[in-house]
Amino acid sequence: MFVIKIGLLGLGTVGRGVYNIINNEKGYYFQTEDNAPQIVKILVTDTKKDRGSELDYSLLTTDPDDILLDNSIDIVVAVMGGSEPELKYVLRALNNKKHVVTANKQIISDHMALLLQTAKENNVSLMFEASVGGGIPIIDTMQQLLKINRINRVTGILNGTTNFILSQMSQHRASFVEALKTAQEMGFAEADPTADVMGFDVSRKLSILSSLAYNQIIQDDDIYKRGIVSIDAVDIEMTRQNGYVLKYVAQSFLKGNKYYTLVAPALIKESTELAVVNNEYNVIILDGNIIGEIKISGKGAGQNPTANAVVGDIIYILEQKAPIEADFSNPISNGGIDGFHGKYYFRFQIDNSQQFSAAFDCVDKYVEKKDVIYQRGNLFFFTEDIPSSTALKIEKEINKICENIFFARVIE
Amino acid sequence: MFVIKIGLLGLGTVGRGVYNIINNEKGYYFQTEDNAPQIVKILVTDTKKDRGSELDYSLLTTDPDDILLDNSIDIVVAVMGGSEPELKYVLRALNNKKHVVTANKQIISDHMALLLQTAKENNVSLMFEASVGGGIPIIDTMQQLLKINRINRVTGILNGTTNFILSQMSQHRASFVEALKTAQEMGFAEADPTADVMGFDVSRKLSILSSLAYNQIIQDDDIYKRGIVSIDAVDIEMTRQNGYVLKYVAQSFLKGNKYYTLVAPALIKESTELAVVNNEYNVIILDGNIIGEIKISGKGAGQNPTANAVVGDIIYILEQKAPIEADFSNPISNGGIDGFHGKYYFRFQIDNSQQFSAAFDCVDKYVEKKDVIYQRGNLFFFTEDIPSSTALKIEKEINKICENIFFARVIE
């Protein structure tokens, strides 16, 4: 009997989930198919480490060549994380005519064109469903939609850690630092949360989705991003009083020959579809010119949902469905954030009357109509509709006068 | 050059949408693929009728055999609606080794096992993405999930007409009759809305989803359903005051060797994922044992979204992906509505004090703790958690005493 053989690069959270679904009778496909694939080799850094009793330790190796040069291995599952050496291994696997399934958003975001081209040249598939939105089947859904539709807009809450933090702040009136600590204790945030709270993780995912949607490579570096670290409990309170929920939102859209991207905290109207997605859940909204708006939500991270996406890709390859083929020839360029505009919320700390009047003058210069609230040492503004570039100018000037600024756009 | 040929049965709303996507440069796939399929014949009842200038009238025929017996036609798209003659035509097409794509929920709901079996015997595909949820790719998503997950719960708002009516009642304080009239004027409701407002349309869709999810045919007739015609503006008002939104919800779940189904109006907590899906949008929530909860929403009906789903199925066949294969051998049986329970909302009209005390006694018999409100000739109850079968008993008894009853379960 011919059996498809899988080599696993990495046995962290996701790798372990993949192993469990395939071997420990968790996945239906692997119980019922006679020729279900088998994991035959696993790359780890330490073969002696205790990894529980449900693992076949004889599969472990510290030598990547045991997988990359083994001609009997058909599919390489790359779930190590980080850029190197995973990128190098994936390229070698593709060049050795092995299909590759990966959850690594960093290498996909930074090298999607090269990796897809290398896969195509070697007549194998490169799949990366797990790189965006955990268990949400967004890459597959987008590939299907794009056969009929043009997609001109992508909106999402793409990071479970920051959505969890904001949900905690909202539900328990916690401060940012307290909510981050809870997220770390519950395993939703890393010890070093920089990539999450500064937007790097979100912008990599937005870069992958936007590149596929608009047929042009949109690098992570091209995406304007702002973190959520300056959000305070008073912002949550003030936005709630005005009928909004604070969310960390990724947006991109295509207009004419320009694309526009933005990763930033945003005020979302209560009881709308973005506002009700909480905790570790992610959501992605796509606008197709024929199908209209379609929205998918599910767990954005976690062992089982992410491993589900990886194993789904493996089955996709087994069933010999069409691999991801993307065309990056669309002649579009980065329009920066100039395409975005809206009402803005500003909050900054006021320590004395000089600051107060200087800050007021600054805002007056740029915004005609505004609602102003002064409360417990903070000045709050809701502006009229202004370009996002104007909001950045205001921030820059206020920064010279006051401390502790937070601002966010209202997404209507 | 070899070209896949399509025969179209029916040129109503959906058929016209399919024609437009394929022929009038609306679909990306059909602009760029050299061997894009062509519609070569269309069955209509009247070839002379004016159907606009964008149609090739030479393709029209009134003889189904021009399609069903034409050996050059590879794919039959059945979008006539109703049970007969479409069922007969689809069976003949499959037996003549033609792939079939249909949007007909009635024939799929009533004959899914027979149709899939006939397709399998003839080594062709039967696809029906458009039969549930308009543009929402729910059948495909479920098929993918089921390869890894067991699905034990399906929840949805599956009918755009009734969701539009309830949204109108909620947003504009319209009566049921007024909202229905608006829905008819805007083309969201049929002249005869019986199938929508009595739940037949919803239960057919729930039967299709549940049969696929639980690996057993669950007939439309096996599904407990209650309509929404007795909802009054005061119910919308009272549910809103208590923090709920009234929605028409389809639910099924599997527990042990029994399945439970329910199509009924329900009170949904504000700011939750079911509550915020409005107007013609549908939503489907699936619970997978590995992936967790996944939710998809989009336009549940309409020419373009539904046609998008039909054309998506055509492309699926062209790309020779795995057809829908379902196993209906799971030994489960209908548990009725006994598996459902919850807080219930009751409202009935009280015309005199005899009715008042009789109704009160009746409710007292079944419910220990309750909140009671008497307002403008109506008595309102919120019960404690009771089995749904108890709610039906209360309804039956109250019906003997009072007129104009409405009741609905709170879905927490």
PDB file of N, CA, C and O in Angstrom, chain A residues 129-181:
ATOM      1  N   GLU A 129      -2.618  28.164   4.679  1.00  0.00           N
ATOM      2  CA  GLU A 129      -3.888  28.545   5.315  1.00  0.00           C
ATOM      3  C   GLU A 129      -3.702  28.977   6.764  1.00  0.00           C
ATOM      4  O   GLU A 129      -4.348  29.918   7.239  1.00  0.00           O
ATOM      5  N   ALA A 130      -2.829  28.277   7.480  1.00  0.00           N
ATOM      6  CA  ALA A 130      -2.670  28.536   8.917  1.00  0.00           C
ATOM      7  C   ALA A 130      -1.925  29.836   9.215  1.00  0.00           C
ATOM      8  O   ALA A 130      -1.838  30.248  10.364  1.00  0.00           O
ATOM      9  N   SER A 131      -1.407  30.502   8.172  1.00  0.00           N
ATOM     10  CA  SER A 131      -0.615  31.711   8.429  1.00  0.00           C
ATOM     11  C   SER A 131      -1.475  32.916   8.783  1.00  0.00           C
ATOM     12  O   SER A 131      -0.988  33.889   9.339  1.00  0.00           O
ATOM     13  N   VAL A 132      -2.754  32.874   8.446  1.00  0.00           N
ATOM     14  CA  VAL A 132      -3.660  33.994   8.749  1.00  0.00           C
ATOM     15  C   VAL A 132      -4.922  33.461   9.414  1.00  0.00           C
ATOM     16  O   VAL A 132      -5.561  32.537   8.910  1.00  0.00           O
ATOM     17  N   GLY A 133      -5.278  34.025  10.552  1.00  0.00           N
ATOM     18  CA  GLY A 133      -6.589  33.749  11.140  1.00  0.00           C
ATOM     19  C   GLY A 133      -6.768  32.376  11.738  1.00  0.00           C
ATOM     20  O   GLY A 133      -7.897  31.898  11.849  1.00  0.00           O
ATOM     21  N   GLY A 134      -5.677  31.720  12.155  1.00  0.00           N
ATOM     22  CA  GLY A 134      -5.796  30.434  12.846  1.00  0.00           C
ATOM     23  C   GLY A 134      -6.677  29.456  12.103  1.00  0.00           C
ATOM     24  O   GLY A 134      -6.371  29.054  10.982  1.00  0.00           O
ATOM     25  N   GLY A 135      -7.789  29.092  12.709  1.00  0.00           N
ATOM     26  CA  GLY A 135      -8.666  28.092  12.118  1.00  0.00           C
ATOM     27  C   GLY A 135      -9.588  28.607  11.023  1.00  0.00           C
ATOM     28  O   GLY A 135     -10.270  27.831  10.364  1.00  0.00           O
ATOM     29  N   ILE A 136      -9.627  29.907  10.801  1.00  0.00           N
ATOM     30  CA  ILE A 136     -10.547  30.461   9.804  1.00  0.00           C
ATOM     31  C   ILE A 136     -10.049  30.137   8.394  1.00  0.00           C
ATOM     32  O   ILE A 136      -8.924  30.466   8.053  1.00  0.00           O
ATOM     33  N   PRO A 137     -10.872  29.492   7.573  1.00  0.00           N
ATOM     34  CA  PRO A 137     -10.410  29.094   6.230  1.00  0.00           C
ATOM     35  C   PRO A 137     -10.428  30.271   5.256  1.00  0.00           C
ATOM     36  O   PRO A 137     -11.131  30.239   4.253  1.00  0.00           O
ATOM     37  N   ILE A 138      -9.640  31.284   5.531  1.00  0.00           N
ATOM     38  CA  ILE A 138      -9.745  32.522   4.756  1.00  0.00           C
ATOM     39  C   ILE A 138      -8.968  32.463   3.445  1.00  0.00           C
ATOM     40  O   ILE A 138      -9.413  33.006   2.433  1.00  0.00           O
ATOM     41  N   ILE A 139      -7.817  31.798   3.426  1.00  0.00           N
ATOM     42  CA  ILE A 139      -7.030  31.745   2.187  1.00  0.00           C
ATOM     43  C   ILE A 139      -7.808  30.956   1.130  1.00  0.00           C
ATOM     44  O   ILE A 139      -7.953  31.375  -0.015  1.00  0.00           O
ATOM     45  N   ASP A 140      -8.366  29.819   1.546  1.00  0.00           N
ATOM     46  CA  ASP A 140      -9.131  28.994   0.624  1.00  0.00           C
ATOM     47  C   ASP A 140     -10.373  29.739   0.139  1.00  0.00           C
ATOM     48  O   ASP A 140     -10.667  29.772  -1.062  1.00  0.00           O
ATOM     49  N   THR A 141     -11.094  30.361   1.064  1.00  0.00           N
ATOM     50  CA  THR A 141     -12.297  31.106   0.684  1.00  0.00           C
ATOM     51  C   THR A 141     -11.950  32.214  -0.305  1.00  0.00           C
ATOM     52  O   THR A 141     -12.627  32.407  -1.320  1.00  0.00           O
ATOM     53  N   MET A 142     -10.856  32.916  -0.038  1.00  0.00           N
ATOM     54  CA  MET A 142     -10.462  34.002  -0.933  1.00  0.00           C
ATOM     55  C   MET A 142     -10.065  33.478  -2.317  1.00  0.00           C
ATOM     56  O   MET A 142     -10.439  34.046  -3.340  1.00  0.00           O
ATOM     57  N   GLN A 143      -9.339  32.349  -2.338  1.00  0.00           N
ATOM     58  CA  GLN A 143      -8.961  31.747  -3.622  1.00  0.00           C
ATOM     59  C   GLN A 143     -10.201  31.395  -4.445  1.00  0.00           C
ATOM     60  O   GLN A 143     -10.227  31.587  -5.661  1.00  0.00           O
ATOM     61  N   GLN A 144     -11.216  30.856  -3.764  1.00  0.00           N
ATOM     62  CA  GLN A 144     -12.447  30.494  -4.474  1.00  0.00           C
ATOM     63  C   GLN A 144     -13.171  31.744  -4.977  1.00  0.00           C
ATOM     64  O   GLN A 144     -13.588  31.807  -6.130  1.00  0.00           O
ATOM     65  N   LEU A 145     -13.296  32.739  -4.098  1.00  0.00           N
ATOM     66  CA  LEU A 145     -14.005  33.971  -4.477  1.00  0.00           C
ATOM     67  C   LEU A 145     -13.349  34.645  -5.669  1.00  0.00           C
ATOM     68  O   LEU A 145     -14.015  35.150  -6.562  1.00  0.00           O
ATOM     69  N   LEU A 146     -12.006  34.644  -5.666  1.00  0.00           N
ATOM     70  CA  LEU A 146     -11.272  35.391  -6.694  1.00  0.00           C
ATOM     71  C   LEU A 146     -11.452  34.805  -8.097  1.00  0.00           C
ATOM     72  O   LEU A 146     -11.162  35.462  -9.089  1.00  0.00           O
ATOM     73  N   LYS A 147     -11.935  33.566  -8.171  1.00  0.00           N
ATOM     74  CA  LYS A 147     -12.178  32.993  -9.498  1.00  0.00           C
ATOM     75  C   LYS A 147     -13.344  33.680 -10.184  1.00  0.00           C
ATOM     76  O   LYS A 147     -13.458  33.653 -11.404  1.00  0.00           O
ATOM     77  N   ILE A 148     -14.226  34.267  -9.397  1.00  0.00           N
ATOM     78  CA  ILE A 148     -15.407  34.921  -9.966  1.00  0.00           C
ATOM     79  C   ILE A 148     -15.405  36.418  -9.660  1.00  0.00           C
ATOM     80  O   ILE A 148     -15.777  37.224 -10.504  1.00  0.00           O
ATOM     81  N   ASN A 149     -14.997  36.764  -8.454  1.00  0.00           N
ATOM     82  CA  ASN A 149     -15.076  38.144  -7.999  1.00  0.00           C
ATOM     83  C   ASN A 149     -13.747  38.885  -8.090  1.00  0.00           C
ATOM     84  O   ASN A 149     -12.684  38.280  -8.031  1.00  0.00           O
ATOM     85  N   ARG A 150     -13.848  40.192  -8.154  1.00  0.00           N
ATOM     86  CA  ARG A 150     -12.716  41.024  -7.772  1.00  0.00           C
ATOM     87  C   ARG A 150     -12.962  41.455  -6.334  1.00  0.00           C
ATOM     88  O   ARG A 150     -14.078  41.805  -5.968  1.00  0.00           O
ATOM     89  N   ILE A 151     -11.911  41.395  -5.531  1.00  0.00           N
ATOM     90  CA  ILE A 151     -12.027  41.834  -4.137  1.00  0.00           C
ATOM     91  C   ILE A 151     -11.329  43.175  -4.021  1.00  0.00           C
ATOM     92  O   ILE A 151     -10.173  43.309  -4.408  1.00  0.00           O
ATOM     93  N   ASN A 152     -12.057  44.168  -3.545  1.00  0.00           N
ATOM     94  CA  ASN A 152     -11.495  45.516  -3.478  1.00  0.00           C
ATOM     95  C   ASN A 152     -11.337  46.029  -2.056  1.00  0.00           C
ATOM     96  O   ASN A 152     -10.930  47.174  -1.863  1.00  0.00           O
ATOM     97  N   ARG A 153     -11.667  45.184  -1.093  1.00  0.00           N
ATOM     98  CA  ARG A 153     -11.584  45.649   0.292  1.00  0.00           C
ATOM     99  C   ARG A 153     -11.413  44.463   1.229  1.00  0.00           C
ATOM    100  O   ARG A 153     -12.088  43.442   1.071  1.00  0.00           O
ATOM    101  N   VAL A 154     -10.495  44.585   2.174  1.00  0.00           N
ATOM    102  CA  VAL A 154     -10.264  43.562   3.186  1.00  0.00           C
ATOM    103  C   VAL A 154     -10.272  44.249   4.544  1.00  0.00           C
ATOM    104  O   VAL A 154      -9.582  45.257   4.735  1.00  0.00           O
ATOM    105  N   THR A 155     -11.087  43.761   5.465  1.00  0.00           N
ATOM    106  CA  THR A 155     -11.156  44.333   6.807  1.00  0.00           C
ATOM    107  C   THR A 155     -11.070  43.189   7.804  1.00  0.00           C
ATOM    108  O   THR A 155     -11.657  42.133   7.569  1.00  0.00           O
ATOM    109  N   GLY A 156     -10.344  43.393   8.898  1.00  0.00           N
ATOM    110  CA  GLY A 156     -10.297  42.292   9.842  1.00  0.00           C
ATOM    111  C   GLY A 156      -9.806  42.639  11.219  1.00  0.00           C
ATOM    112  O   GLY A 156      -9.162  43.668  11.438  1.00  0.00           O
ATOM    113  N   ILE A 157     -10.173  41.778  12.145  1.00  0.00           N
ATOM    114  CA  ILE A 157      -9.516  41.724  13.446  1.00  0.00           C
ATOM    115  C   ILE A 157      -8.680  40.461  13.372  1.00  0.00           C
ATOM    116  O   ILE A 157      -9.213  39.358  13.298  1.00  0.00           O
ATOM    117  N   LEU A 158      -7.366  40.628  13.294  1.00  0.00           N
ATOM    118  CA  LEU A 158      -6.491  39.533  12.872  1.00  0.00           C
ATOM    119  C   LEU A 158      -5.537  39.055  13.950  1.00  0.00           C
ATOM    120  O   LEU A 158      -4.666  38.239  13.678  1.00  0.00           O
ATOM    121  N   ASN A 159      -5.670  39.585  15.142  1.00  0.00           N
ATOM    122  CA  ASN A 159      -4.738  39.191  16.192  1.00  0.00           C
ATOM    123  C   ASN A 159      -5.500  38.866  17.477  1.00  0.00           C
ATOM    124  O   ASN A 159      -6.127  39.740  18.078  1.00  0.00           O
ATOM    125  N   GLY A 160      -5.439  37.605  17.872  1.00  0.00           N
ATOM    126  CA  GLY A 160      -6.181  37.145  19.039  1.00  0.00           C
ATOM    127  C   GLY A 160      -5.673  37.747  20.338  1.00  0.00           C
ATOM    128  O   GLY A 160      -6.459  38.046  21.242  1.00  0.00           O
ATOM    129  N   THR A 161      -4.364  37.934  20.432  1.00  0.00           N
ATOM    130  CA  THR A 161      -3.785  38.464  21.672  1.00  0.00           C
ATOM    131  C   THR A 161      -4.312  39.856  21.973  1.00  0.00           C
ATOM    132  O   THR A 161      -4.809  40.131  23.066  1.00  0.00           O
ATOM    133  N   THR A 162      -4.233  40.751  20.984  1.00  0.00           N
ATOM    134  CA  THR A 162      -4.674  42.132  21.226  1.00  0.00           C
ATOM    135  C   THR A 162      -6.190  42.206  21.349  1.00  0.00           C
ATOM    136  O   THR A 162      -6.713  43.019  22.104  1.00  0.00           O
ATOM    137  N   ASN A 163      -6.913  41.349  20.629  1.00  0.00           N
ATOM    138  CA  ASN A 163      -8.373  41.358  20.778  1.00  0.00           C
ATOM    139  C   ASN A 163      -8.762  40.875  22.170  1.00  0.00           C
ATOM    140  O   ASN A 163      -9.695  41.397  22.781  1.00  0.00           O
ATOM    141  N   PHE A 164      -8.004  39.913  22.675  1.00  0.00           N
ATOM    142  CA  PHE A 164      -8.239  39.444  24.038  1.00  0.00           C
ATOM    143  C   PHE A 164      -7.974  40.567  25.041  1.00  0.00           C
ATOM    144  O   PHE A 164      -8.760  40.794  25.967  1.00  0.00           O
ATOM    145  N   ILE A 165      -6.853  41.280  24.852  1.00  0.00           N
ATOM    146  CA  ILE A 165      -6.503  42.379  25.762  1.00  0.00           C
ATOM    147  C   ILE A 165      -7.601  43.451  25.749  1.00  0.00           C
ATOM    148  O   ILE A 165      -8.068  43.895  26.807  1.00  0.00           O
ATOM    149  N   LEU A 166      -8.037  43.854  24.556  1.00  0.00           N
ATOM    150  CA  LEU A 166      -9.069  44.895  24.471  1.00  0.00           C
ATOM    151  C   LEU A 166     -10.395  44.412  25.054  1.00  0.00           C
ATOM    152  O   LEU A 166     -11.126  45.173  25.690  1.00  0.00           O
ATOM    153  N   SER A 167     -10.726  43.127  24.862  1.00  0.00           N
ATOM    154  CA  SER A 167     -11.953  42.579  25.435  1.00  0.00           C
ATOM    155  C   SER A 167     -11.879  42.583  26.960  1.00  0.00           C
ATOM    156  O   SER A 167     -12.846  42.927  27.643  1.00  0.00           O
ATOM    157  N   GLN A 168     -10.708  42.214  27.501  1.00  0.00           N
ATOM    158  CA  GLN A 168     -10.508  42.243  28.952  1.00  0.00           C
ATOM    159  C   GLN A 168     -10.673  43.659  29.495  1.00  0.00           C
ATOM    160  O   GLN A 168     -11.324  43.876  30.515  1.00  0.00           O
ATOM    161  N   MET A 169     -10.056  44.622  28.799  1.00  0.00           N
ATOM    162  CA  MET A 169     -10.143  46.019  29.234  1.00  0.00           C
ATOM    163  C   MET A 169     -11.598  46.469  29.228  1.00  0.00           C
ATOM    164  O   MET A 169     -12.055  47.184  30.111  1.00  0.00           O
ATOM    165  N   SER A 170     -12.332  46.044  28.211  1.00  0.00           N
ATOM    166  CA  SER A 170     -13.714  46.467  28.055  1.00  0.00           C
ATOM    167  C   SER A 170     -14.629  45.794  29.076  1.00  0.00           C
ATOM    168  O   SER A 170     -15.492  46.429  29.672  1.00  0.00           O
ATOM    169  N   GLN A 171     -14.425  44.490  29.296  1.00  0.00           N
ATOM    170  CA  GLN A 171     -15.340  43.744  30.156  1.00  0.00           C
ATOM    171  C   GLN A 171     -15.032  43.904  31.642  1.00  0.00           C
ATOM    172  O   GLN A 171     -15.915  43.851  32.479  1.00  0.00           O
ATOM    173  N   HIS A 172     -13.737  44.070  31.964  1.00  0.00           N
ATOM    174  CA  HIS A 172     -13.360  44.118  33.381  1.00  0.00           C
ATOM    175  C   HIS A 172     -12.741  45.451  33.782  1.00  0.00           C
ATOM    176  O   HIS A 172     -12.149  45.570  34.837  1.00  0.00           O
ATOM    177  N   ARG A 173     -12.859  46.439  32.898  1.00  0.00           N
ATOM    178  CA  ARG A 173     -12.307  47.765  33.171  1.00  0.00           C
ATOM    179  C   ARG A 173     -10.851  47.688  33.625  1.00  0.00           C
ATOM    180  O   ARG A 173     -10.397  48.443  34.477  1.00  0.00           O
ATOM    181  N   ALA A 174     -10.118  46.735  33.064  1.00  0.00           N
ATOM    182  CA  ALA A 174      -8.709  46.574  33.411  1.00  0.00           C
ATOM    183  C   ALA A 174      -7.878  47.617  32.667  1.00  0.00           C
ATOM    184  O   ALA A 174      -8.287  48.124  31.624  1.00  0.00           O
ATOM    185  N   SER A 175      -6.702  47.922  33.208  1.00  0.00           N
ATOM    186  CA  SER A 175      -5.763  48.771  32.475  1.00  0.00           C
ATOM    187  C   SER A 175      -5.078  47.923  31.408  1.00  0.00           C
ATOM    188  O   SER A 175      -5.151  46.686  31.425  1.00  0.00           O
ATOM    189  N   PHE A 176      -4.385  48.583  30.472  1.00  0.00           N
ATOM    190  CA  PHE A 176      -3.681  47.840  29.429  1.00  0.00           C
ATOM    191  C   PHE A 176      -2.676  46.868  30.037  1.00  0.00           C
ATOM    192  O   PHE A 176      -2.600  45.705  29.639  1.00  0.00           O
ATOM    193  N   VAL A 177      -1.919  47.345  31.042  1.00  0.00           N
ATOM    194  CA  VAL A 177      -0.878  46.507  31.654  1.00  0.00           C
ATOM    195  C   VAL A 177      -1.490  45.297  32.355  1.00  0.00           C
ATOM    196  O   VAL A 177      -1.001  44.171  32.219  1.00  0.00           O
ATOM    197  N   GLU A 178      -2.603  45.516  33.081  1.00  0.00           N
ATOM    198  CA  GLU A 178      -3.278  44.402  33.760  1.00  0.00           C
ATOM    199  C   GLU A 178      -3.813  43.381  32.740  1.00  0.00           C
ATOM    200  O   GLU A 178      -3.670  42.173  32.915  1.00  0.00           O
ATOM    201  N   ALA A 179      -4.429  43.907  31.676  1.00  0.00           N
ATOM    202  CA  ALA A 179      -5.021  43.012  30.668  1.00  0.00           C
ATOM    203  C   ALA A 179      -3.931  42.203  29.965  1.00  0.00           C
ATOM    204  O   ALA A 179      -4.101  41.012  29.699  1.00  0.00           O
ATOM    205  N   LEU A 180      -2.801  42.855  29.693  1.00  0.00           N
ATOM    206  CA  LEU A 180      -1.680  42.145  29.069  1.00  0.00           C
ATOM    207  C   LEU A 180      -1.186  41.031  29.983  1.00  0.00           C
ATOM    208  O   LEU A 180      -0.911  39.916  29.520  1.00  0.00           O
ATOM    209  N   LYS A 181      -1.123  41.328  31.276  1.00  0.00           N
ATOM    210  CA  LYS A 181      -0.651  40.334  32.242  1.00  0.00           C
ATOM    211  C   LYS A 181      -1.601  39.125  32.260  1.00  0.00           C
ATOM    212  O   LYS A 181      -1.152  37.973  32.233  1.00  0.00           O
TER     213      LYS A 181
END
